[in-house]
Coordinates of C-alpha atoms and ligand atoms in Angstrom, one line a residue:
M563 CA 22.8 4.9 -8.7
K564 CA 20.4 3.4 -11.1
I565 CA 17.2 1.7 -9.6
G566 CA 15.2 -1.0 -11.2
V567 CA 11.2 -1.0 -10.3
I568 CA 9.5 -4.3 -10.2
G569 CA 6.6 -2.8 -11.5
G570 CA 5.6 0.5 -13.3
G571 CA 2.2 1.9 -12.3
Q572 CA 1.7 5.4 -10.4
L573 CA 3.9 4.0 -7.8
G574 CA 6.7 3.6 -9.3
R575 CA 6.3 6.5 -11.1
M576 CA 5.9 8.7 -8.2
L577 CA 9.4 7.2 -6.5
A578 CA 11.0 8.3 -10.2
L579 CA 10.0 11.9 -9.5
A580 CA 11.2 11.3 -5.8
G581 CA 14.8 10.4 -6.8
T582 CA 15.4 12.2 -9.6
P583 CA 16.6 15.1 -7.7
L584 CA 18.8 12.9 -5.6
G585 CA 20.5 12.0 -9.0
M586 CA 18.9 8.6 -9.1
D587 CA 17.9 6.6 -12.5
F588 CA 15.1 4.3 -13.5
A589 CA 14.0 1.1 -15.0
F590 CA 11.1 -0.4 -14.8
L591 CA 9.9 -4.3 -15.3
D592 CA 6.5 -3.9 -16.4
P593 CA 4.2 -6.2 -19.2
A594 CA 2.2 -3.5 -19.9
A595 CA 2.5 -1.3 -22.8
D596 CA 0.9 2.1 -21.3
A597 CA 2.9 1.4 -17.7
C598 CA 3.0 5.5 -16.8
A599 CA 6.2 5.1 -15.0
A600 CA 7.6 4.6 -18.7
R601 CA 7.9 8.5 -18.9
L602 CA 10.7 8.4 -16.5
G603 CA 13.2 5.9 -16.6
E604 CA 13.7 2.9 -19.1
H605 CA 10.8 0.6 -19.3
L606 CA 11.5 -3.3 -19.6
R607 CA 8.4 -4.6 -21.5
A608 CA 8.4 -8.2 -19.7
D609 CA 6.2 -10.6 -17.5
Y610 CA 7.8 -10.4 -14.5
D611 CA 9.1 -14.3 -14.5
D612 CA 10.7 -13.8 -17.6
Q613 CA 14.0 -14.5 -17.0
E614 CA 16.1 -13.3 -20.0
H615 CA 14.2 -9.7 -18.4
L616 CA 15.3 -10.1 -15.6
R617 CA 18.9 -10.8 -15.7
R618 CA 19.0 -7.4 -17.8
L619 CA 17.5 -5.7 -15.6
A620 CA 19.4 -7.0 -12.6
D621 CA 22.7 -6.2 -14.9
Q622 CA 22.0 -2.5 -15.8
V623 CA 21.0 -1.6 -11.8
D624 CA 22.5 -0.9 -8.5
L625 CA 19.5 -2.8 -6.7
V626 CA 16.2 -3.5 -7.5
T627 CA 12.4 -2.6 -5.0
F628 CA 9.1 -3.7 -6.0
E629 CA 5.6 -1.3 -6.2
F630 CA 3.5 -3.9 -5.5
E631 CA 3.6 -7.6 -3.6
S632 CA 2.2 -9.6 -5.9
V633 CA 5.3 -10.5 -7.4
P634 CA 6.4 -14.3 -7.5
A635 CA 8.4 -15.2 -5.3
E636 CA 10.6 -17.5 -7.8
T637 CA 11.5 -13.2 -9.8
V638 CA 12.5 -12.4 -6.1
A639 CA 14.9 -15.4 -5.2
F640 CA 16.2 -14.8 -9.1
L641 CA 17.1 -11.4 -8.6
S642 CA 18.8 -11.6 -5.8
Q643 CA 21.4 -13.9 -7.1
F644 CA 22.6 -10.7 -9.3
V645 CA 21.8 -7.4 -7.3
P646 CA 20.6 -7.0 -3.5
V647 CA 16.7 -6.2 -3.5
Y648 CA 14.7 -4.9 -0.9
P649 CA 12.8 -5.2 0.6
S650 CA 13.3 -9.1 1.2
A651 CA 12.1 -12.1 -0.2
E652 CA 10.6 -13.2 3.0
A653 CA 8.4 -9.6 3.8
L654 CA 7.1 -10.0 0.6
R655 CA 6.3 -13.8 0.7
I656 CA 4.6 -12.8 4.3
A657 CA 2.8 -9.7 2.7
R658 CA 1.6 -11.2 0.0
D659 CA -0.5 -14.2 1.9
R660 CA -3.0 -13.1 4.1
L661 CA -2.9 -15.9 6.2
F662 CA 0.8 -15.9 7.1
E663 CA 0.6 -11.8 7.7
K664 CA -1.9 -12.7 10.2
S665 CA -0.2 -15.2 11.6
M666 CA 3.2 -13.4 11.8
F667 CA 1.0 -10.9 13.9
R668 CA -0.7 -13.2 16.2
D669 CA 2.5 -14.3 16.7
L670 CA 4.1 -10.8 17.5
G671 CA 1.2 -10.1 19.8
I672 CA -0.4 -7.9 18.1
P673 CA -4.8 -8.0 18.2
T674 CA -6.3 -9.3 14.6
P675 CA -10.1 -10.2 13.7
A676 CA -10.6 -13.5 14.5
F677 CA -9.3 -15.5 11.2
A678 CA -8.9 -19.3 10.1
D679 CA -7.6 -20.5 6.4
I680 CA -10.5 -21.8 4.2
Q681 CA -9.6 -24.6 1.7
S682 CA -12.7 -25.7 1.0
Q683 CA -16.4 -25.2 1.4
A684 CA -17.0 -27.3 4.1
D685 CA -13.9 -25.3 5.9
L686 CA -16.1 -22.1 5.2
E687 CA -19.1 -23.9 7.0
A688 CA -16.9 -24.6 9.7
A689 CA -15.6 -21.3 10.6
V690 CA -18.6 -19.2 10.2
A691 CA -20.0 -21.5 12.6
S692 CA -16.9 -21.1 14.9
I693 CA -16.4 -17.4 14.0
G694 CA -19.9 -16.5 13.6
L695 CA -21.9 -13.8 10.9
P696 CA -20.8 -11.0 9.9
A697 CA -17.7 -12.0 8.4
V698 CA -15.6 -11.4 5.3
L699 CA -13.8 -14.0 2.9
K700 CA -11.0 -12.7 1.4
T701 CA -8.2 -14.6 -1.2
R702 CA -5.4 -15.4 0.7
T703 CA -3.5 -13.7 -2.3
L704 CA -3.9 -11.3 -5.0
G705 CA -6.7 -9.4 -3.8
Y706 CA -6.7 -5.3 -4.0
D707 CA -9.1 -2.2 -3.5
G708 CA -12.0 -5.0 -2.6
K709 CA -10.9 -7.1 -4.8
G710 CA -11.5 -11.0 -4.0
Q711 CA -13.8 -10.2 -0.8
K712 CA -17.2 -10.9 0.0
V713 CA -19.0 -10.1 3.1
L714 CA -20.9 -12.4 4.3
R715 CA -24.2 -11.7 6.4
S716 CA -26.7 -14.9 6.5
A717 CA -26.4 -18.5 5.3
E718 CA -27.8 -17.1 2.0
D719 CA -24.2 -15.5 1.5
V720 CA -22.5 -18.0 2.8
A721 CA -23.9 -21.0 0.4
G722 CA -21.7 -21.2 -2.5
T723 CA -19.1 -18.8 -1.7
F724 CA -16.1 -20.3 -2.3
A725 CA -16.4 -21.5 -5.8
E726 CA -18.0 -17.6 -6.5
L727 CA -14.1 -16.6 -4.9
G728 CA -12.4 -19.1 -7.3
S729 CA -11.9 -22.0 -5.2
V730 CA -8.8 -20.5 -4.2
P731 CA -7.5 -20.8 -0.7
C732 CA -8.6 -17.8 1.1
L733 CA -8.9 -16.7 4.5
L734 CA -12.1 -15.8 6.5
E735 CA -12.1 -12.8 9.3
G736 CA -14.5 -11.6 11.8
F737 CA -16.2 -8.7 10.7
V738 CA -14.5 -6.1 12.8
P739 CA -17.5 -3.0 14.0
F740 CA -14.7 -0.5 13.9
S741 CA -15.0 3.1 14.3
G742 CA -12.6 4.4 11.8
E743 CA -9.8 2.8 9.7
V744 CA -5.9 4.4 10.1
S745 CA -2.7 3.5 8.3
L746 CA 1.0 4.2 10.0
I747 CA 3.7 4.3 7.0
A748 CA 7.0 3.4 8.8
V749 CA 10.5 3.5 7.2
R750 CA 13.1 0.9 8.2
A751 CA 16.6 1.8 6.8
R752 CA 19.6 -0.9 5.9
D753 CA 21.5 -0.4 9.4
G754 CA 18.0 -1.0 11.3
Q755 CA 17.1 3.3 12.1
T756 CA 13.4 3.6 11.7
R757 CA 11.1 6.6 11.1
F758 CA 7.1 6.5 11.3
Y759 CA 4.8 9.4 9.5
P760 CA 1.6 10.7 11.7
L761 CA -0.9 7.8 11.8
V762 CA -3.4 8.7 9.1
H763 CA -7.1 8.5 8.9
N764 CA -8.7 6.6 5.9
T765 CA -12.5 6.9 4.4
H766 CA -13.3 3.3 1.7
E767 CA -15.6 3.5 -0.5
S768 CA -16.8 -0.1 -2.1
G769 CA -13.1 -1.3 -1.0
I770 CA -11.0 1.6 -2.5
L771 CA -9.5 4.7 -0.5
R772 CA -11.2 7.4 -1.1
L773 CA -9.9 10.2 1.2
S774 CA -6.4 9.9 3.7
V775 CA -6.3 12.6 6.2
A776 CA -2.8 12.9 8.3
S777 CA -3.4 13.1 12.1
Q778 CA -2.5 15.6 15.0
A779 CA -0.9 14.0 18.3
H780 CA -3.6 10.7 17.4
P781 CA -3.8 9.1 20.8
L782 CA -2.9 5.6 19.0
Q783 CA 0.3 6.9 17.7
A784 CA 2.4 5.4 20.3
L785 CA 0.4 2.1 20.4
A786 CA 1.0 1.7 16.2
E787 CA 4.5 2.4 16.2
D788 CA 5.3 -0.4 18.8
Y789 CA 3.3 -2.6 16.5
V790 CA 4.7 -1.7 13.4
A791 CA 7.8 -2.0 15.0
R792 CA 7.6 -5.3 16.2
V793 CA 6.8 -6.6 12.3
L794 CA 9.6 -4.4 10.4
E795 CA 11.9 -6.2 13.7
R796 CA 10.8 -9.6 12.9
L797 CA 11.5 -9.3 9.1
D798 CA 14.8 -7.1 9.6
Y799 CA 12.7 -5.2 7.5
V800 CA 14.4 -2.0 4.7
G801 CA 12.2 0.2 3.0
V802 CA 8.7 1.6 3.5
M803 CA 6.4 -0.4 5.0
A804 CA 2.3 0.4 5.5
F805 CA 0.3 -0.6 8.4
E806 CA -3.3 -0.7 8.1
F807 CA -5.2 -0.8 10.9
F808 CA -9.0 -1.0 11.9
E809 CA -9.7 1.5 14.9
V810 CA -12.3 -0.2 17.6
D811 CA -13.1 0.0 21.4
G812 CA -10.6 2.3 22.0
G813 CA -7.4 0.2 20.6
L814 CA -6.2 -1.3 17.4
K815 CA -6.6 -4.3 15.2
A816 CA -4.2 -5.1 12.5
N817 CA -5.9 -5.4 9.3
E818 CA -2.8 -5.8 7.2
I819 CA 0.7 -4.3 5.3
A820 CA 1.7 -3.4 2.5
P821 CA 5.7 -3.9 2.0
R822 CA 6.0 -1.1 -0.5
V823 CA 4.6 2.7 -0.3
H824 CA 1.2 2.9 0.0
N825 CA -1.7 5.0 -1.4
S826 CA -2.5 6.6 2.1
G827 CA 1.3 7.8 2.2
H828 CA 0.7 10.0 -0.6
W829 CA -0.4 13.0 1.2
T830 CA 4.0 13.4 2.6
I831 CA 5.0 14.3 -1.3
E832 CA 3.9 17.9 -0.4
G833 CA 2.8 17.3 3.6
A834 CA 6.1 16.2 4.6
E835 CA 9.5 17.6 5.6
C836 CA 10.4 14.2 3.1
S837 CA 8.5 11.7 1.4
Q838 CA 7.3 8.2 1.5
F839 CA 8.8 8.2 -1.5
E840 CA 11.8 9.5 -1.4
N841 CA 12.4 7.5 1.9
H842 CA 12.1 4.8 0.6
L843 CA 14.7 5.2 -1.9
R844 CA 17.1 6.4 0.9
A845 CA 16.3 3.4 2.5
V846 CA 17.1 0.5 -0.4
A847 CA 19.9 2.4 -1.3
G848 CA 21.9 2.9 2.4
L849 CA 21.6 6.6 2.6
P850 CA 20.4 8.4 6.2
L851 CA 16.6 8.7 5.9
G852 CA 15.2 12.2 5.9
S853 CA 12.6 14.0 8.8
T854 CA 9.0 12.0 8.8
A855 CA 7.4 15.6 10.5
K856 CA 4.5 16.7 8.9
V857 CA 4.3 20.7 7.4
G858 CA 0.7 21.8 8.0
E859 CA -2.5 20.0 7.7
S860 CA -2.4 17.7 5.0
A861 CA -4.8 15.0 3.0
M862 CA -5.1 13.5 -0.1
L863 CA -8.1 12.5 -2.2
N864 CA -7.9 9.8 -4.9
F865 CA -9.6 10.3 -8.6
I866 CA -10.6 7.5 -9.4
G867 CA -11.7 6.2 -13.1
E868 CA -11.1 10.2 -14.2
V869 CA -9.4 13.3 -13.5
P870 CA -11.0 16.3 -12.9
A871 CA -10.0 19.4 -15.1
A872 CA -6.3 20.4 -14.0
E873 CA -7.2 24.1 -13.8
K874 CA -9.9 23.7 -11.7
V875 CA -8.4 21.7 -9.0
I876 CA -4.8 23.4 -9.0
A877 CA -7.2 26.4 -8.5
I878 CA -7.9 25.6 -4.7
D879 CA -5.6 26.6 -2.5
G880 CA -2.9 24.8 -0.9
C881 CA -4.3 21.7 -3.4
H882 CA -1.6 20.0 -5.8
L883 CA -2.3 17.8 -8.5
H884 CA -1.0 14.7 -9.8
D885 CA -1.9 13.2 -12.9
Y886 CA -1.1 9.5 -13.2
G887 CA -1.1 9.8 -17.0
K888 CA -3.6 6.8 -17.2
A889 CA -6.0 6.0 -19.9
F890 CA -9.9 6.2 -18.3
K891 CA -10.9 3.2 -16.6
A892 CA -14.1 3.1 -14.5
G893 CA -12.7 2.1 -10.7
R894 CA -9.2 2.8 -11.6
K895 CA -6.7 5.2 -9.6
V896 CA -5.9 7.4 -12.3
G897 CA -4.5 10.4 -10.1
H898 CA -4.8 12.1 -6.6
A899 CA -4.9 15.9 -5.0
T900 CA -3.1 16.6 -2.0
L901 CA -3.9 19.1 0.1
R902 CA -1.5 21.0 2.4
C903 CA -3.3 23.8 4.5
V904 CA -2.2 26.2 8.0
D905 CA -5.0 24.7 10.1
L906 CA -7.7 21.6 10.0
P907 CA -11.0 24.0 9.3
T908 CA -9.1 25.2 6.2
L909 CA -8.5 21.7 5.2
R910 CA -12.1 20.9 5.4
A911 CA -13.2 23.4 3.7
R912 CA -11.0 22.6 0.8
I913 CA -11.7 18.6 1.2
D914 CA -15.5 19.9 0.9
E915 CA -14.6 21.9 -2.8
V916 CA -12.0 19.0 -4.1
E917 CA -15.1 16.4 -3.6
T918 CA -17.0 19.2 -5.3
L919 CA -15.0 18.8 -7.8
I920 CA -14.8 14.6 -8.3
G921 CA -18.9 15.2 -8.1
N922 CA -19.1 13.5 -4.3
Ligands
AMP54 P1 -8.6 -4.8 2.8 O1 -8.1 -5.3 1.4 O2 -8.5 -5.8 3.2 O3 -8.0 -4.1 3.0 O4 -9.8 -4.5 2.9 C1 -10.1 -3.4 2.0 C2 -11.8 -3.0 3.1 O5 -13.1 -3.8 3.4 C3 -11.0 -2.1 4.0 O6 -9.9 -1.2 4.1 C4 -12.6 -2.4 5.2 O7 -12.5 -1.2 5.4 C5 -13.1 -3.4 4.7 N1 -12.7 -4.4 5.3 C6 -11.6 -5.7 5.1 N2 -11.6 -6.2 6.4 C7 -12.7 -6.2 7.2 C8 -12.8 -7.2 8.4 N3 -12.7 -7.6 9.1 N4 -14.1 -6.1 9.0 C9 -13.9 -5.3 8.7 N5 -14.5 -4.5 7.2 C10 -13.2 -5.3 6.8

């Protein structure tokens, strides 16, 4: 079976690493000459709206999937004429726009921060008056890793901020005084069968994920699964979805969904029976799903900008290195380490060792 992937970054690369043992081949469509997945399959170097190359991709694969959600809707519609595409155009349409996703959460009875659609500076000022400060202004589309958003704490922060974010449609959200951030990675098969990984506790710095720790029997696991199941069913979703939540007042508030494999699920490569990457491929290919059970205590640390010396990383017991083969760039995710240990105290000690290598 040959899988077409829109995007050729590290998520595409890890999909190919998981699918190759299943006998799958891969083709990636990505405009970047240095797309890091390219070494693991065919690389069609073209823009995401290049119909000639999209057609060429569709003609050589059995199905198409995505490694990022900001794919133009027309691209999905075009590809869907020739080849099955998972997840669906509708799932991408909702997940790529913060207003659509928060409105869907509200319709499904899933708690969210207070939010308002912002089309102008006047809208922003009116929304600040009703939601209050602090608040977070986010572009509705194309934001990632803390880009395209600003925390507003005072009236001075509000002045001129719509223009500062590019005068594009935005969402204002009430600031959530969360006690923690968690994500639930779920996978849904073509026949509706659904499995959930254990909740993951995430730590961000400057809007970028730094550390994910897979939890043990988290008290909010069942609630998170209930919320995520509502979204999966509403979208008749196929594949892996990540759902990020704020933990607040002993409950959960929905932040966002990603209709794809997700950074907070990278620990599953060594830390779960079947990784998020393999389960995504199983789901889209119509194969039986694999077990989402943990196989030890597990965590993932991102390498941002550069990867520490490989021999130092893998010298740490239970530590697995994933170097994406990307060039150094400040703020860029260039690799990660997965830790798998027998118990939590050992895991904590190993996390500290990796953090020392990163220089934290
Ligand atoms: P996002 O791109 O929406 O996932 O935001 C990136 C990070 O900014 C989140 O992981 C939070 O740490 C923080 N953040 C986003 N929205 C809010 C909010 N409404 N209240 C508090 N912190 C937020």
